[in-house]
Short mmCIF file of C-alpha atoms in Angstrom, two decimals:
data_model
loop_
_atom_site.label_atom_id
_atom_site.label_comp_id
_atom_site.label_asym_id
_atom_site.label_seq_id
_atom_site.Cartn_x
_atom_site.Cartn_y
_atom_site.Cartn_z
CA MET S 488 0.00 0.00 0.00
CA ILE S 489 2.69 2.43 1.06
CA SER S 490 4.97 1.39 -1.75
CA GLN S 491 2.14 1.91 -4.25
CA LEU S 492 1.61 5.35 -2.83
CA LEU S 493 5.32 6.06 -3.14
CA ASP S 494 5.31 4.76 -6.70
CA PHE S 495 2.48 7.14 -7.47
CA LEU S 496 4.43 10.00 -6.00
CA GLY S 497 7.54 8.76 -7.74
CA SER S 498 6.90 10.93 -10.73
CA ASP S 499 7.10 13.94 -8.48
CA LEU S 500 10.41 15.76 -8.41
CA ALA S 501 9.70 17.19 -4.98
CA HIS S 502 9.38 13.66 -3.68
CA TYR S 503 12.84 12.72 -4.94
CA TRP S 504 14.20 15.87 -3.41
CA LYS S 505 12.68 14.93 -0.08
CA ILE S 506 14.09 11.40 -0.18
CA ALA S 507 17.50 12.71 -1.10
CA ALA S 508 17.42 15.14 1.81
CA ALA S 509 16.34 12.38 4.17
CA VAL S 510 18.85 9.82 2.97
CA MET S 511 21.92 11.87 2.15
CA PRO S 512 23.20 12.41 5.71
CA ALA S 513 23.30 8.64 6.29
CA LEU S 514 24.88 8.01 2.92
CA LEU S 515 27.53 10.65 3.51
CA LYS S 516 28.31 9.14 6.88
CA GLY S 517 28.68 5.78 5.16
CA PHE S 518 30.88 7.35 2.53
CA VAL S 519 33.24 8.70 5.19
CA GLU S 520 33.37 5.20 6.66
CA THR S 521 34.16 3.80 3.21
CA LEU S 522 37.01 6.27 2.82
CA LYS S 523 38.31 5.32 6.26
CA LEU S 524 38.24 1.61 5.40
CA ALA S 525 40.02 2.31 2.15
CA LEU S 526 42.61 4.46 3.87
CA VAL S 527 43.43 1.74 6.41
CA GLY S 528 43.56 -0.79 3.58
CA ILE S 529 45.91 1.33 1.50
CA VAL S 530 48.22 2.11 4.43
CA TRP S 531 48.63 -1.51 5.56
CA GLY S 532 48.54 -2.84 2.03
CA SER S 533 51.18 -0.38 0.88
CA LEU S 534 53.49 -1.07 3.82
CA PHE S 535 53.20 -4.83 3.53
CA GLY S 536 52.99 -4.91 -0.26
CA GLY S 537 55.86 -2.47 -0.58
CA MET S 538 58.12 -4.67 1.52
CA LEU S 539 57.15 -7.80 -0.39
CA GLY S 540 57.50 -5.96 -3.69
CA ILE S 541 61.02 -4.77 -2.87
CA LEU S 542 61.97 -8.34 -1.98
CA ARG S 543 60.32 -9.77 -5.08
CA GLY S 544 61.85 -7.15 -7.33
CA GLN S 545 65.38 -8.52 -6.91
CA TYR S 546 65.32 -12.34 -7.26
CA ILE S 547 66.11 -13.64 -3.80
CA ARG S 548 66.32 -17.40 -3.77
CA ILE S 549 63.57 -18.46 -1.37
CA ALA S 550 61.59 -15.26 -1.00
CA THR S 551 60.73 -14.71 -4.65
CA PRO S 552 58.91 -18.03 -5.27
CA LEU S 553 57.21 -17.81 -1.88
CA ILE S 554 55.91 -14.33 -2.61
CA GLY S 555 54.87 -15.55 -6.05
CA ALA S 556 52.78 -18.28 -4.45
CA TYR S 557 51.22 -15.73 -2.09
CA LEU S 558 50.29 -13.53 -5.03
CA HIS S 559 48.78 -16.44 -6.94
CA LEU S 560 46.74 -17.49 -3.91
CA LEU S 561 45.34 -13.98 -3.54
CA ARG S 562 44.73 -13.52 -7.24
CA GLY S 563 43.14 -16.94 -7.59
CA THR S 564 40.39 -16.48 -5.04
CA PRO S 565 37.62 -13.89 -4.97
CA PHE S 566 37.80 -11.13 -2.38
CA LEU S 567 34.47 -12.27 -0.95
CA VAL S 568 35.94 -15.70 -0.23
CA GLN S 569 39.07 -14.19 1.30
CA LEU S 570 36.86 -12.12 3.55
CA TYR S 571 34.84 -15.18 4.59
CA VAL S 572 38.01 -17.14 5.29
CA ILE S 573 39.39 -14.36 7.48
CA TYR S 574 36.08 -13.71 9.21
CA PHE S 575 34.85 -17.30 9.73
CA VAL S 576 37.81 -19.66 9.47
CA LEU S 577 40.50 -17.84 11.44
CA PRO S 578 38.44 -17.48 14.66
CA ASN S 579 37.69 -21.19 14.32
CA THR S 580 41.37 -22.06 14.83
CA GLY S 581 40.95 -21.39 18.54
CA TYR S 582 43.77 -18.89 19.04
CA SER S 583 42.45 -15.99 21.06
CA TRP S 584 44.41 -13.39 19.12
CA LEU S 585 42.64 -14.46 15.91
CA GLN S 586 39.18 -13.82 17.38
CA TRP S 587 38.54 -10.70 15.34
CA ASP S 588 35.42 -8.62 15.27
CA SER S 589 34.04 -7.69 11.88
CA GLN S 590 35.87 -4.36 11.86
CA THR S 591 39.31 -5.93 12.33
CA ALA S 592 38.51 -8.72 9.88
CA ALA S 593 37.53 -6.11 7.30
CA PHE S 594 40.73 -4.13 7.86
CA VAL S 595 42.91 -7.22 7.65
CA SER S 596 41.26 -8.58 4.53
CA LEU S 597 41.37 -5.22 2.76
CA GLY S 598 45.02 -4.82 3.70
CA ILE S 599 45.93 -8.27 2.43
CA TYR S 600 43.91 -7.75 -0.73
CA THR S 601 45.66 -4.44 -1.43
CA SER S 602 49.08 -5.89 -0.66
CA SER S 603 48.82 -8.28 -3.60
CA TYR S 604 48.32 -5.40 -6.02
CA VAL S 605 51.01 -3.23 -4.45
CA THR S 606 53.54 -6.07 -4.45
CA GLU S 607 53.03 -6.60 -8.14
CA ILE S 608 53.34 -2.88 -8.92
CA VAL S 609 56.44 -2.30 -6.80
CA SER S 610 58.26 -5.40 -8.02
CA GLY S 611 57.39 -4.53 -11.61
CA ALA S 612 58.65 -0.97 -11.18
CA ILE S 613 61.92 -2.18 -9.62
CA ARG S 614 62.47 -4.68 -12.40
CA ALA S 615 61.83 -1.96 -14.95
CA ILE S 616 65.00 -0.16 -13.81
CA PRO S 617 67.88 -1.30 -16.03
CA ARG S 618 70.42 -3.63 -14.46
CA GLY S 619 73.20 -1.24 -15.26
CA GLN S 620 71.94 1.00 -12.47
CA TRP S 621 72.51 -1.76 -9.93
CA GLU S 622 75.89 -2.64 -11.38
CA GLY S 623 77.00 0.97 -11.49
CA ALA S 624 76.05 1.47 -7.86
CA PHE S 625 77.81 -1.72 -6.78
CA ALA S 626 80.89 -0.62 -8.71
CA LEU S 627 80.88 2.58 -6.69
CA GLY S 628 80.79 0.49 -3.51
CA PHE S 629 77.14 1.04 -2.55
CA THR S 630 75.58 -1.64 -0.39
CA ARG S 631 72.41 -3.32 -1.59
CA LEU S 632 70.23 -1.29 0.77
CA LYS S 633 71.86 1.98 -0.18
CA THR S 634 71.49 1.17 -3.87
CA LEU S 635 67.80 0.55 -3.33
CA ARG S 636 67.25 3.67 -1.29
CA LEU S 637 69.34 6.12 -3.27
CA ILE S 638 69.34 4.80 -6.84
CA ILE S 639 66.56 2.34 -7.60
CA LEU S 640 63.54 3.48 -5.61
CA PRO S 641 63.74 7.17 -6.56
CA GLN S 642 63.64 6.15 -10.21
CA SER S 643 60.74 3.74 -9.81
CA VAL S 644 58.53 6.16 -7.86
CA GLY S 645 57.28 7.67 -11.09
CA LEU S 646 56.04 4.26 -12.17
CA ILE S 647 54.62 3.28 -8.81
CA LEU S 648 52.57 6.34 -7.91
CA PRO S 649 50.13 6.43 -10.85
CA ALA S 650 49.50 2.71 -10.50
CA LEU S 651 48.80 3.14 -6.79
CA GLY S 652 46.01 5.55 -7.71
CA GLY S 653 44.39 2.77 -9.72
CA VAL S 654 44.70 0.43 -6.74
CA TYR S 655 43.02 3.01 -4.57
CA VAL S 656 39.99 3.01 -6.86
CA THR S 657 39.91 -0.81 -6.87
CA LEU S 658 40.06 -0.74 -3.11
CA ILE S 659 37.21 1.77 -2.75
CA LYS S 660 35.10 -0.51 -4.89
CA ALA S 661 36.15 -3.57 -2.88
CA THR S 662 35.03 -1.94 0.38
CA SER S 663 31.44 -2.31 -0.81
CA ILE S 664 31.83 -6.09 -0.36
CA VAL S 665 32.84 -5.70 3.27
CA SER S 666 29.23 -4.69 4.00
CA VAL S 667 28.28 -8.39 3.98
CA VAL S 668 30.01 -8.98 7.33
CA GLY S 669 28.13 -6.07 8.84
CA ILE S 670 30.44 -3.09 8.42
CA VAL S 671 28.27 0.01 8.11
CA GLU S 672 29.82 1.74 5.10
CA LEU S 673 28.22 3.38 2.09
CA MET S 674 26.72 0.21 0.63
CA ARG S 675 25.27 -0.81 3.98
CA GLN S 676 23.90 2.68 4.62
CA ALA S 677 22.14 2.46 1.27
CA ASP S 678 20.60 -0.88 2.31
CA ILE S 679 19.48 0.61 5.61
CA SER S 680 17.97 3.62 3.85
CA ILE S 681 16.10 1.24 1.55
CA VAL S 682 14.46 -0.32 4.58
CA ARG S 683 13.26 3.18 5.47
CA PHE S 684 12.07 4.00 1.95
CA PRO S 685 11.26 0.67 0.30
CA GLY S 686 9.61 2.33 -2.69
CA ASP S 687 12.78 4.00 -3.90
CA ILE S 688 15.26 1.15 -4.06
CA LEU S 689 16.68 2.20 -7.40
CA TYR S 690 16.88 5.87 -6.58
CA ILE S 691 18.78 5.26 -3.35
CA TYR S 692 21.22 2.92 -5.06
CA PHE S 693 21.74 5.59 -7.71
CA LEU S 694 22.54 8.14 -5.02
CA ALA S 695 25.06 5.73 -3.50
CA GLY S 696 26.50 5.10 -6.96
CA ALA S 697 26.82 8.83 -7.52
CA LEU S 698 28.88 9.12 -4.34
CA TYR S 699 31.21 6.31 -5.42
CA PHE S 700 31.46 7.91 -8.84
CA ALA S 701 32.21 11.35 -7.41
CA PHE S 702 35.28 9.92 -5.74
CA CYS S 703 36.51 7.26 -8.17
CA PHE S 704 36.07 9.12 -11.44
CA PRO S 705 38.44 12.05 -10.70
CA VAL S 706 41.03 9.64 -9.32
CA LEU S 707 40.80 7.50 -12.46
CA MET S 708 41.16 10.59 -14.66
CA LEU S 709 44.22 11.70 -12.70
CA VAL S 710 45.71 8.22 -12.94
CA GLY S 711 45.17 8.22 -16.69
CA ARG S 712 46.90 11.58 -17.04
CA LEU S 713 49.86 10.54 -14.88
CA GLU S 714 50.23 7.28 -16.76
CA GLU S 715 50.18 9.14 -20.04
CA ARG S 716 52.97 11.37 -18.78
CA SER S 717 55.12 8.53 -17.47
CA LYS S 718 54.63 6.74 -20.78
CA ASN S 719 55.94 9.78 -22.60
CA GLY S 720 59.13 9.40 -20.60
CA ARG S 721 58.65 12.49 -18.50
CA MET S 722 59.11 12.21 -14.76
CA VAL S 723 55.95 12.31 -12.75
CA ARG S 724 56.31 15.15 -10.32
CA THR S 725 55.76 13.76 -6.84
CA MET K 304 50.15 -41.20 13.69
CA GLU K 305 46.69 -41.69 15.10
CA ASP K 306 46.90 -38.32 16.82
CA PHE K 307 48.05 -36.67 13.64
CA VAL K 308 45.14 -38.04 11.62
CA SER K 309 42.60 -36.98 14.21
CA ALA K 310 44.16 -33.53 14.43
CA ILE K 311 43.82 -33.15 10.67
CA GLN K 312 40.26 -34.42 10.84
CA SER K 313 39.24 -31.96 13.49
CA ALA K 314 40.69 -29.15 11.41
CA TYR K 315 39.47 -30.29 8.02
CA ASN K 316 37.27 -33.37 7.74
CA ILE K 317 37.13 -34.39 4.10
CA ARG K 318 34.14 -36.67 4.78
CA ILE K 319 31.92 -33.73 5.59
CA VAL K 320 32.84 -32.19 2.26
CA GLY K 321 32.13 -35.58 0.70
CA GLN K 322 28.54 -35.43 1.93
CA TYR K 323 28.10 -32.15 0.09
CA VAL K 324 29.68 -33.13 -3.21
CA ASP K 325 26.37 -32.78 -5.03
CA GLU K 326 25.82 -29.26 -3.72
CA PHE K 327 29.33 -28.23 -4.60
CA ALA K 328 28.97 -29.71 -8.08
CA ARG K 329 25.74 -27.80 -8.58
CA GLY K 330 27.40 -24.62 -7.31
CA VAL K 331 30.41 -25.02 -9.60
CA GLY K 332 28.02 -25.66 -12.46
CA HIS K 333 26.18 -22.41 -11.82
CA THR K 334 29.43 -20.49 -11.35
CA VAL K 335 30.83 -21.80 -14.63
CA THR K 336 27.55 -21.24 -16.47
CA ALA K 337 27.30 -17.65 -15.27
CA ALA K 338 30.94 -16.98 -16.14
CA ALA K 339 30.68 -18.58 -19.59
CA PHE K 340 27.54 -16.74 -20.63
CA SER K 341 28.80 -13.44 -19.25
CA LEU K 342 32.10 -13.92 -21.03
CA ALA K 343 30.53 -14.57 -24.41
CA LEU K 344 28.00 -11.75 -24.07
CA SER K 345 30.49 -9.25 -22.69
CA LEU K 346 32.88 -9.91 -25.57
CA VAL K 347 30.14 -9.04 -28.04
CA PHE K 348 29.04 -6.05 -25.96
CA GLY K 349 32.62 -4.93 -25.43
CA LEU K 350 33.37 -5.13 -29.13
CA ALA K 351 30.32 -3.01 -29.87
CA LEU K 352 31.37 -0.44 -27.26
CA ALA K 353 34.95 -0.40 -28.56
CA LEU K 354 33.78 0.14 -32.15
CA MET K 355 31.50 2.93 -30.96
CA ARG K 356 34.41 4.58 -29.13
CA ILE K 357 36.78 4.55 -32.07
CA SER K 358 34.12 5.37 -34.65
CA GLY K 359 34.98 9.07 -34.52
CA ARG K 360 31.31 10.05 -34.45
CA ARG K 361 30.48 11.97 -31.33
CA PHE K 362 26.95 10.67 -30.88
CA LEU K 363 28.43 7.16 -30.75
CA SER K 364 31.75 7.65 -29.00
CA TYR K 365 30.57 9.93 -26.17
CA PRO K 366 27.87 7.61 -24.79
CA ALA K 367 30.25 4.64 -25.03
CA ALA K 368 33.03 6.52 -23.22
CA ALA K 369 30.61 7.73 -20.55
CA TYR K 370 29.30 4.21 -20.04
CA VAL K 371 32.79 2.79 -19.62
CA GLN K 372 33.76 5.49 -17.11
CA ILE K 373 30.60 5.07 -15.07
CA ILE K 374 31.04 1.31 -14.86
CA ARG K 375 34.68 1.64 -13.92
CA SER K 376 33.94 4.15 -11.17
CA THR K 377 31.24 2.24 -9.30
CA PRO K 378 31.45 -1.05 -7.41
CA LEU K 379 30.27 -4.24 -9.06
CA LEU K 380 28.14 -5.10 -6.04
CA LEU K 381 26.15 -1.89 -6.52
CA GLN K 382 25.71 -2.65 -10.22
CA ILE K 383 24.47 -6.14 -9.41
CA TYR K 384 21.94 -4.75 -6.93
CA ILE K 385 20.77 -2.12 -9.39
CA VAL K 386 20.16 -4.75 -12.06
CA TYR K 387 18.64 -7.16 -9.55
CA PHE K 388 16.16 -4.66 -8.15
CA GLY K 389 15.98 -2.32 -11.10
CA LEU K 390 15.24 -4.47 -14.14
CA PRO K 391 12.08 -6.05 -12.73
CA ALA K 392 10.93 -2.60 -11.60
CA ILE K 393 11.50 -0.97 -14.99
CA PHE K 394 10.06 -3.84 -17.04
CA PRO K 395 7.31 -5.39 -14.92
CA SER K 396 6.07 -7.24 -18.00
CA MET K 397 9.16 -9.47 -17.95
CA GLY K 398 7.85 -11.06 -14.81
CA ARG K 399 10.21 -12.65 -12.37
CA LEU K 400 13.44 -13.63 -14.12
CA PRO K 401 15.62 -16.26 -12.46
CA GLU K 402 18.35 -14.66 -10.36
CA ILE K 403 21.10 -16.21 -12.41
CA ILE K 404 19.88 -14.45 -15.55
CA LEU K 405 19.83 -11.11 -13.77
CA GLY K 406 23.29 -11.92 -12.49
CA ILE K 407 24.53 -12.70 -16.00
CA ILE K 408 23.09 -9.41 -17.24
CA ALA K 409 24.84 -7.48 -14.46
CA LEU K 410 28.16 -9.24 -15.01
CA THR K 411 27.88 -8.67 -18.75
CA MET K 412 27.27 -4.96 -18.25
CA HIS K 413 30.23 -4.76 -15.87
CA THR K 414 32.75 -6.88 -17.76
CA GLY K 415 31.70 -5.43 -21.10
CA ALA K 416 33.11 -2.05 -20.12
CA TYR K 417 36.48 -3.56 -19.23
CA MET K 418 36.47 -5.73 -22.35
CA ALA K 419 35.74 -2.61 -24.41
CA GLU K 420 38.87 -0.92 -23.07
CA ILE K 421 41.00 -3.97 -23.84
CA ILE K 422 39.53 -4.47 -27.32
CA ARG K 423 39.90 -0.78 -28.10
CA SER K 424 43.58 -0.87 -27.25
CA GLY K 425 43.92 -3.94 -29.45
CA LEU K 426 42.20 -2.29 -32.41
CA LEU K 427 44.26 0.86 -32.01
CA SER K 428 47.45 -1.22 -31.99
CA VAL K 429 46.87 -2.22 -35.62
CA PRO K 430 48.93 0.17 -37.77
CA ASN K 431 46.92 2.57 -39.87
CA GLY K 432 48.57 1.31 -43.05
CA GLN K 433 46.64 -1.93 -42.69
CA ARG K 434 43.34 -0.11 -42.95
CA GLU K 435 44.58 2.03 -45.80
CA GLY K 436 45.73 -1.07 -47.63
CA ALA K 437 42.35 -2.68 -47.11
CA ILE K 438 40.65 0.42 -48.50
CA ALA K 439 43.04 0.42 -51.43
CA VAL K 440 42.02 -3.09 -52.45
CA GLY K 441 38.40 -2.02 -52.30
CA MET K 442 37.14 -3.57 -49.08
CA THR K 443 33.98 -2.31 -47.46
CA THR K 444 34.16 -1.16 -43.83
CA PHE K 445 32.78 -4.48 -42.67
CA GLN K 446 35.34 -6.39 -44.70
CA GLN K 447 38.15 -4.20 -43.34
CA TYR K 448 37.24 -5.18 -39.82
CA ARG K 449 36.38 -8.77 -40.58
CA TYR K 450 39.49 -9.70 -42.57
CA VAL K 451 42.18 -7.16 -41.69
CA ILE K 452 41.76 -5.24 -38.46
CA LEU K 453 40.01 -7.62 -36.07
CA PRO K 454 42.25 -10.68 -36.65
CA GLN K 455 45.39 -8.66 -35.98
CA GLY K 456 43.89 -6.60 -33.18
CA ILE K 457 42.45 -9.55 -31.26
CA VAL K 458 45.66 -11.61 -31.31
CA ASN K 459 47.56 -8.91 -29.46
CA ILE K 460 45.06 -8.76 -26.61
CA ILE K 461 44.32 -12.43 -25.99
CA PRO K 462 46.43 -12.49 -22.80
CA ALA K 463 44.62 -9.43 -21.46
CA LEU K 464 41.24 -10.95 -22.34
CA LEU K 465 42.16 -14.13 -20.48
CA GLY K 466 43.22 -12.06 -17.46
CA GLN K 467 39.85 -10.32 -17.51
CA THR K 468 38.19 -13.74 -17.76
CA ALA K 469 39.96 -14.82 -14.57
CA ILE K 470 38.60 -11.69 -12.88
CA LEU K 471 35.13 -12.41 -14.24
CA ILE K 472 35.16 -15.91 -12.75
CA LYS K 473 36.06 -14.44 -9.37
CA ASP K 474 33.38 -11.78 -9.73
CA THR K 475 30.70 -14.44 -10.10
CA SER K 476 31.17 -15.04 -6.36
CA LEU K 477 29.17 -11.86 -5.74
CA LEU K 478 26.13 -13.51 -7.34
CA SER K 479 25.77 -15.54 -4.15
CA LEU K 480 24.60 -12.29 -2.54
CA ILE K 481 21.56 -12.17 -4.84
CA THR K 482 20.71 -15.77 -3.91
CA VAL K 483 22.18 -17.46 -6.99
CA PHE K 484 23.23 -20.94 -5.89
CA ASP K 485 26.86 -20.69 -6.90
CA LEU K 486 30.03 -22.11 -5.41
CA VAL K 487 30.00 -19.70 -2.47
CA SER K 488 26.36 -20.49 -1.69
CA ALA K 489 27.18 -24.20 -1.67
CA GLY K 490 29.83 -23.59 0.97
CA MET K 491 27.51 -21.33 2.94
CA LEU K 492 24.94 -24.11 2.93
CA LEU K 493 27.48 -26.56 4.34
CA ASN K 494 28.44 -24.04 7.00
CA SER K 495 24.88 -23.32 8.05
CA ASP K 496 24.02 -27.05 8.18
CA ARG K 497 27.09 -28.32 10.01
CA VAL K 498 28.76 -25.16 11.39
CA ARG K 499 32.09 -26.23 9.96
CA PRO K 500 33.63 -23.03 8.56
CA ASN K 501 36.96 -24.71 7.74
CA GLU K 502 35.45 -27.32 5.46
CA ALA K 503 33.05 -24.81 3.92
CA PHE K 504 35.23 -21.84 3.10
CA LEU K 505 38.57 -23.51 2.51
CA THR K 506 36.86 -25.82 0.02
CA ILE K 507 35.37 -22.84 -1.82
CA ALA K 508 38.76 -21.14 -1.91
CA ALA K 509 40.46 -24.31 -3.14
CA ILE K 510 37.95 -24.82 -5.95
CA TYR K 511 38.27 -21.20 -7.10
CA PHE K 512 42.02 -21.59 -6.99
CA VAL K 513 41.88 -24.70 -9.17
CA ILE K 514 39.72 -22.86 -11.71
CA TYR K 515 42.19 -19.97 -11.63
CA LEU K 516 45.10 -22.35 -12.24
CA LEU K 517 43.26 -23.79 -15.24
CA VAL K 518 42.80 -20.33 -16.73
CA LEU K 519 46.43 -19.49 -15.97
CA PHE K 520 47.57 -22.68 -17.68
CA LEU K 521 45.39 -21.90 -20.67
CA SER K 522 46.81 -18.40 -20.98
CA ARG K 523 50.39 -19.73 -20.79
CA LEU K 524 49.50 -22.20 -23.53
CA VAL K 525 48.01 -19.49 -25.71
CA GLU K 526 50.97 -17.20 -25.16
CA ASP K 527 53.42 -19.93 -26.09
CA ARG K 528 51.45 -20.78 -29.17
CA LEU K 529 51.24 -17.18 -30.24
CA ALA K 530 54.96 -16.78 -29.58
CA GLY K 531 55.61 -19.40 -32.25
CA ARG K 532 54.00 -17.40 -35.00
CA GLY K 533 55.36 -13.91 -35.12
CA TRP K 534 54.05 -12.96 -31.70
CA ARG K 535 54.96 -9.37 -31.10
CA VAL K 536 56.24 -9.02 -27.56
CA PRO K 537 55.23 -5.59 -26.30
CA ALA K 538 58.37 -3.56 -25.63
#
């Protein structure tokens, strides 16, 4: 009955306006939560993935195949399944420090998910630096660490940064999946708002989509521009 | 030895999985079906979008570009929900479609945008002289694409298309959230019946991983085969 009434009013612009005004505060709150999740994911993922990527970038006997296996495991399973494994299987092992609430599970799974992308990007960027750079530095008596810090990494930053922007967009989109374990982010807020206004399912999802778009689209544009520049051989200003 | 076996069994009891083989088989069947149909449809859709984008006519290229950007900037889960709730609302005459068909439509719309980007880069990688040559021997536009541009353009992007296929197979896992009985749902069923998360979720992960390895193997095979016949390694 109510939904029929809302359908009838649906043609009314004022009605949409009213729904938007009623729903937007919740959606914006969810959007902030989404950004927070993504930020935590990118920080942990970048730290962890950066370390793994630096290791993988230089052919170390045991580490490189091990990291390769880790990457394949993460790339071979859907994020939803990774999340379920971290949320349901790890607490089942019985160790008390693995008894995570949904918030921690979400952070951990997003961080691990991001790390696989970052590892690939960083190792690719390090391998893209010609070998002569390593050899030249060694000839000058640089240690391996110093070579990395002073010669190799500064040159690969221009390759890494634009790609990280792309990962950030992927991550923002992946946070929507975390809503299934009960994290109240943008997607979940949209679901909650739909319970309040069941006649406007589509409209509320469109509003949520517009928020995602408002963030992801400019980042994607920027990434495209930066990639274009680094392809042209110019340094990306950092 | 006895202790070891029982420890393994308490962590992962293969017999419990054995009781659910039928469910898992059904789930894998639905997962593969959804992925296969979405793959075929999204290739066609992606090709159409790519041709629209490079057509040079604004009323074709702008909508295609906008579509691709919108899809790339919003989460797949949201797109699935919009199709799942939206299509029946917009076309009430269609009646109640099975969830898996709605899921295939959503996945096609999503993957099509990514396929369009890949196909476009493939078509643009064909040197312009090829088209000019085709025009010079009097081919129609359709013939140019059919015999000259598409065969060369597609070969270059087969690895990228296979990579996107691997992503598509993983994306089908989200269909479990709109009550399609896929691989994830099969595991969820086991977990809700027996409360054995290890058996349920590790089995799902393992099966997805096996499917991924198959696709990986296939793409290695294709790459090797292409390498034999004048495969141009991108610099």
